XYZ file of N, CA, C and O in Angstrom:
400
model
N 137.056 142.341 151.129
C 136.977 141.045 151.746
C 135.954 141.047 152.695
O 135.693 142.019 153.537
N 135.320 140.023 152.982
C 134.226 139.933 153.822
C 134.426 138.749 154.802
O 135.029 137.675 154.561
N 134.205 139.049 156.009
C 134.414 138.031 157.125
C 133.359 136.982 157.039
O 132.145 137.366 156.871
N 133.686 135.607 156.973
C 132.547 134.664 156.858
C 132.751 133.769 158.088
O 133.887 133.526 158.769
N 131.839 132.923 158.319
C 131.761 131.923 159.459
C 132.055 132.448 160.775
O 132.626 131.693 161.539
N 131.640 133.637 161.112
C 131.901 134.173 162.439
C 130.581 134.457 163.010
O 130.497 135.132 164.146
N 129.488 133.822 162.644
C 128.200 134.380 163.256
C 127.906 133.799 164.567
O 127.049 134.283 165.346
N 128.618 132.794 165.128
C 128.573 132.244 166.323
C 129.625 132.772 167.320
O 129.714 132.342 168.445
N 130.604 133.470 166.801
C 131.746 133.863 167.576
C 131.673 135.163 168.190
O 131.056 136.023 167.682
N 132.219 135.313 169.519
C 132.419 136.616 170.059
C 133.935 136.811 170.330
O 134.720 135.767 170.301
N 134.352 138.030 170.387
C 135.823 138.117 170.542
C 136.139 139.655 170.570
O 135.403 140.344 171.454
N 137.098 140.047 169.857
C 137.442 141.541 169.742
C 137.558 141.895 168.374
O 137.726 141.162 167.332
N 137.507 143.201 168.309
C 137.848 143.944 166.895
C 138.977 144.903 167.336
O 138.877 145.562 168.342
N 139.972 144.884 166.466
C 141.200 145.697 166.584
C 140.891 147.102 165.980
O 140.447 147.015 164.776
N 140.887 148.127 166.752
C 140.778 149.375 166.238
C 142.099 150.229 166.085
O 142.830 150.306 167.150
N 142.414 150.704 164.812
C 143.680 151.201 164.496
C 143.552 152.719 164.154
O 142.980 152.787 163.138
N 144.285 153.632 164.850
C 144.268 155.026 164.281
C 143.256 155.922 165.106
O 142.677 155.406 165.929
N 143.131 157.209 164.558
C 142.462 158.094 165.268
C 141.887 159.015 164.227
O 142.546 159.384 163.212
N 140.513 159.299 164.304
C 139.924 160.196 163.460
C 139.974 161.687 163.893
O 139.639 161.803 165.065
N 140.155 162.517 163.059
C 140.161 163.984 163.350
C 138.965 164.595 162.951
O 138.404 165.603 163.442
N 138.206 164.083 161.814
C 137.021 164.705 161.169
C 135.822 164.380 162.191
O 135.590 163.119 162.504
N 134.998 165.288 162.566
C 133.910 164.958 163.453
C 132.996 163.873 163.037
O 132.466 162.963 163.759
N 132.592 163.940 161.790
C 131.893 162.782 161.125
C 132.545 161.418 161.306
O 131.776 160.487 161.646
N 133.706 161.229 161.055
C 134.415 160.037 161.126
C 134.599 159.625 162.628
O 134.312 158.443 163.069
N 134.521 160.586 163.467
C 134.587 160.248 164.938
C 133.267 159.683 165.402
O 133.163 158.646 166.206
N 132.126 160.235 164.913
C 130.830 159.777 165.112
C 130.725 158.389 164.657
O 130.048 157.506 165.288
N 131.249 157.999 163.495
C 131.109 156.657 162.884
C 132.071 155.672 163.752
O 131.618 154.568 164.122
N 133.272 156.207 164.255
C 133.942 155.398 164.993
C 133.401 155.053 166.420
O 133.272 153.792 166.816
N 132.729 155.990 167.005
C 131.904 155.720 168.139
C 130.774 154.830 168.061
O 130.381 154.056 168.957
N 130.167 154.848 166.909
C 129.056 154.024 166.524
C 129.547 152.643 166.481
O 128.875 151.612 167.008
N 130.726 152.293 165.888
C 131.317 151.135 165.660
C 131.690 150.523 167.028
O 131.309 149.350 167.503
N 132.285 151.371 167.918
C 132.654 150.955 169.283
C 131.381 150.554 170.027
O 131.316 149.413 170.705
N 130.337 151.333 169.903
C 129.039 150.949 170.657
C 128.361 149.765 170.114
O 127.982 148.950 170.800
N 128.457 149.470 168.889
C 127.942 148.338 168.290
C 128.739 147.104 168.725
O 128.148 146.084 169.236
N 129.988 147.099 168.838
C 130.854 146.064 169.260
C 130.631 145.631 170.745
O 130.153 144.572 170.953
N 130.509 146.570 171.552
C 130.080 146.406 172.999
C 128.803 145.767 173.170
O 128.441 144.996 174.026
N 127.863 146.272 172.331
C 126.435 145.712 172.375
C 126.333 144.340 171.854
O 125.314 143.695 172.086
N 127.277 143.740 171.195
C 127.425 142.493 170.634
C 128.382 141.492 171.220
O 128.889 140.637 170.477
N 128.730 141.926 172.307
C 129.904 141.127 173.061
C 131.129 140.943 172.255
O 131.822 139.889 172.232
N 131.436 142.089 171.552
C 132.808 142.048 170.736
C 133.479 143.254 171.321
O 133.022 144.444 171.344
N 134.549 142.998 172.032
C 135.445 144.035 172.647
C 136.298 144.805 171.848
O 137.095 144.177 171.030
N 136.124 146.172 171.713
C 137.115 146.922 170.955
C 138.436 146.860 171.614
O 138.377 147.328 172.833
N 139.532 146.769 170.851
C 140.890 146.658 171.497
C 141.777 147.341 170.476
O 141.452 147.554 169.417
N 142.943 147.745 170.986
C 143.865 148.376 170.134
C 145.201 147.559 169.882
O 146.183 148.215 169.262
N 145.158 146.464 170.277
C 146.343 145.358 170.111
C 145.678 144.101 169.480
O 144.569 143.837 169.645
N 146.513 143.429 168.938
C 146.109 142.165 168.158
C 146.010 140.979 169.174
O 147.007 140.485 169.471
N 144.785 140.770 169.538
C 144.485 139.638 170.616
C 144.228 138.299 169.886
O 143.922 138.368 168.741
N 144.413 137.363 170.707
C 144.054 136.023 170.325
C 142.697 135.850 169.724
O 142.540 134.914 168.811
N 141.736 136.463 170.285
C 140.224 136.336 169.818
C 139.799 137.598 168.871
O 138.694 137.591 168.625
N 140.835 138.198 168.203
C 140.605 139.161 167.177
C 139.738 138.621 166.030
O 140.258 137.616 165.408
N 138.586 139.179 165.569
C 137.875 138.728 164.620
C 138.102 139.665 163.322
O 137.993 139.040 162.201
N 138.371 140.888 163.421
C 138.439 141.757 162.371
C 139.150 142.997 162.988
O 139.188 143.322 164.130
N 139.899 143.741 162.084
C 140.549 145.003 162.414
C 140.023 145.951 161.518
O 139.688 145.774 160.319
N 139.778 147.255 162.270
C 139.220 148.371 161.436
C 140.306 149.527 161.677
O 140.601 149.689 162.718
N 140.709 150.010 160.597
C 141.815 151.002 160.635
C 141.359 152.385 159.817
O 140.555 152.269 158.762
N 142.008 153.384 160.283
C 141.806 154.749 159.490
C 142.643 154.541 158.133
O 143.409 153.605 158.067
N 142.366 155.292 157.161
C 142.974 155.358 155.839
C 144.472 155.656 156.038
O 145.421 154.977 155.423
N 144.901 156.519 156.989
C 146.220 156.757 157.226
C 146.959 155.566 157.590
O 148.094 155.230 157.180
N 146.555 154.687 158.623
C 147.077 153.500 159.070
C 147.239 152.702 157.895
O 148.281 152.138 157.669
N 146.194 152.447 157.183
C 146.204 151.560 155.871
C 147.286 151.992 154.895
O 147.888 151.164 154.150
N 147.445 153.263 154.979
C 148.388 153.781 154.002
C 149.905 153.800 154.562
O 150.844 154.434 153.870
N 150.001 153.422 155.797
C 151.293 153.508 156.486
C 151.905 154.724 157.156
O 152.841 154.804 157.586
N 150.802 155.628 157.422
C 151.131 156.910 157.897
C 150.468 156.735 159.285
O 149.383 157.068 159.682
N 151.410 156.166 160.223
C 150.960 155.705 161.546
C 152.026 155.584 162.512
O 153.240 155.739 162.143
N 151.770 155.347 163.732
C 152.833 155.399 164.787
C 153.510 153.916 164.619
O 152.847 152.870 164.041
N 154.715 153.665 165.156
C 155.387 152.345 165.259
C 154.443 151.401 165.768
O 154.389 150.100 165.345
N 153.806 151.725 166.849
C 152.869 150.659 167.634
C 151.677 150.274 166.640
O 151.408 149.031 166.489
N 151.146 151.399 165.994
C 150.083 150.846 165.052
C 150.543 150.012 163.947
O 149.898 148.980 163.508
N 151.739 150.339 163.235
C 152.397 149.513 162.173
C 152.655 148.321 162.679
O 152.390 147.096 161.904
N 153.160 147.954 163.981
C 153.318 146.600 164.444
C 152.141 145.834 164.495
O 152.011 144.662 164.146
N 151.034 146.479 165.075
C 149.848 145.794 165.286
C 149.334 145.444 163.841
O 148.648 144.357 163.676
N 149.235 146.389 162.967
C 148.694 146.001 161.668
C 149.601 144.862 161.068
O 148.912 144.022 160.232
N 150.840 144.980 161.149
C 151.687 143.792 160.603
C 151.279 142.411 161.357
O 151.008 141.313 160.643
N 150.873 142.392 162.590
C 150.545 141.285 163.188
C 149.025 140.778 162.778
O 148.865 139.724 162.597
N 148.121 141.800 162.577
C 146.871 141.460 162.042
C 147.045 140.749 160.733
O 146.217 139.690 160.525
N 147.828 141.238 160.030
C 148.019 140.755 158.627
C 148.664 139.317 158.592
O 148.460 138.450 157.874
N 149.628 139.254 159.526
C 150.483 138.023 159.675
C 149.437 136.825 160.157
O 149.531 135.578 159.614
N 148.429 137.262 160.958
C 147.446 136.263 161.390
C 146.375 136.036 160.421
O 145.406 135.189 160.727
N 146.282 136.881 159.383
C 145.238 136.559 158.328
C 143.720 137.045 158.889
O 142.919 136.806 158.340
N 143.965 137.993 159.675
C 142.634 138.682 160.287
C 142.282 139.701 159.245
O 143.187 140.614 158.847
N 141.109 139.842 158.642
C 140.739 140.655 157.762
C 140.876 142.174 158.428
O 140.681 142.323 159.566
N 141.311 143.029 157.620
C 141.511 144.479 158.016
C 140.883 145.343 156.980
O 141.144 145.221 155.736
N 140.006 146.222 157.508
C 139.262 147.053 156.613
C 139.390 148.529 157.047
O 139.571 148.786 158.239
N 139.035 149.418 156.169
C 138.827 150.805 156.565
C 137.356 151.133 157.139
O 136.546 150.271 157.199
N 137.340 152.355 157.507
C 135.995 152.757 158.120
C 134.775 152.532 157.242
O 133.855 152.235 157.593
N 134.917 152.705 155.996
C 133.912 152.782 154.928
C 133.388 151.338 154.842
O 132.176 151.182 154.534
N 134.174 150.195 155.140
C 133.743 148.904 154.969
C 133.440 148.337 156.426
O 133.052 147.139 156.511
N 133.574 149.002 157.376
C 133.488 148.511 158.752
C 132.033 147.940 159.003
O 131.827 146.889 159.506
N 130.986 148.580 158.669
C 129.606 148.246 158.930
C 129.310 146.858 158.202
O 128.666 146.052 158.777
N 129.893 146.734 156.918
C 129.578 145.527 156.229
C 130.345 144.259 156.940
O 129.717 143.394 157.090
N 131.652 144.636 157.467
C 132.280 143.462 158.024
C 131.730 143.164 159.298
O 131.592 141.978 159.673
N 131.205 144.116 160.173
C 130.580 143.901 161.316
C 129.159 143.164 161.275
O 128.844 142.282 161.965
N 128.531 143.418 160.144
C 127.234 142.712 159.902
C 127.420 141.352 159.680
O 126.584 140.404 159.990
N 128.647 140.975 159.215
C 128.930 139.378 158.924
C 129.235 138.774 160.330
O 129.057 137.498 160.311
N 129.613 139.606 161.218
C 129.686 138.903 162.604
C 128.568 138.434 163.212
O 128.520 137.330 163.750
N 127.618 139.266 163.162
C 126.179 139.034 163.723
C 125.081 139.418 162.742
O 124.764 140.642 162.789
N 124.783 138.692 161.891
C 123.684 139.184 160.886
C 122.509 139.480 161.620
O 122.260 139.014 162.710
N 121.718 140.320 161.117
C 120.284 140.783 161.563
C 119.444 139.666 161.938
O 119.410 138.698 161.081
N 118.867 139.583 162.958
C 117.740 138.532 163.206
C 116.377 138.869 162.544
O 116.155 140.033 162.512
N 115.558 137.817 162.322
C 114.486 138.249 161.668
C 113.209 137.972 162.811
O 113.287 137.381 163.537
């Protein structure tokens, strides 16, 4: 699923889960830095201005804390796109396409 019509919006991205693999932690840090650099606040709860949620595979598979499960449920109830780490860069690029 690709986020559409968000090129002029700022808001937040919901980050769910924790990565234990060092390479995944680096990717997670890159996502967080990208978000802050584009006026998109990384949060861990489903806020009113949430544009997309990015979750670990464990969270997407239901292997998570009760709080993460509740947040994921809220994300889905609101119709906010939720993707795994592998699809995060593509989703974020739809929020702010590269300038020419």
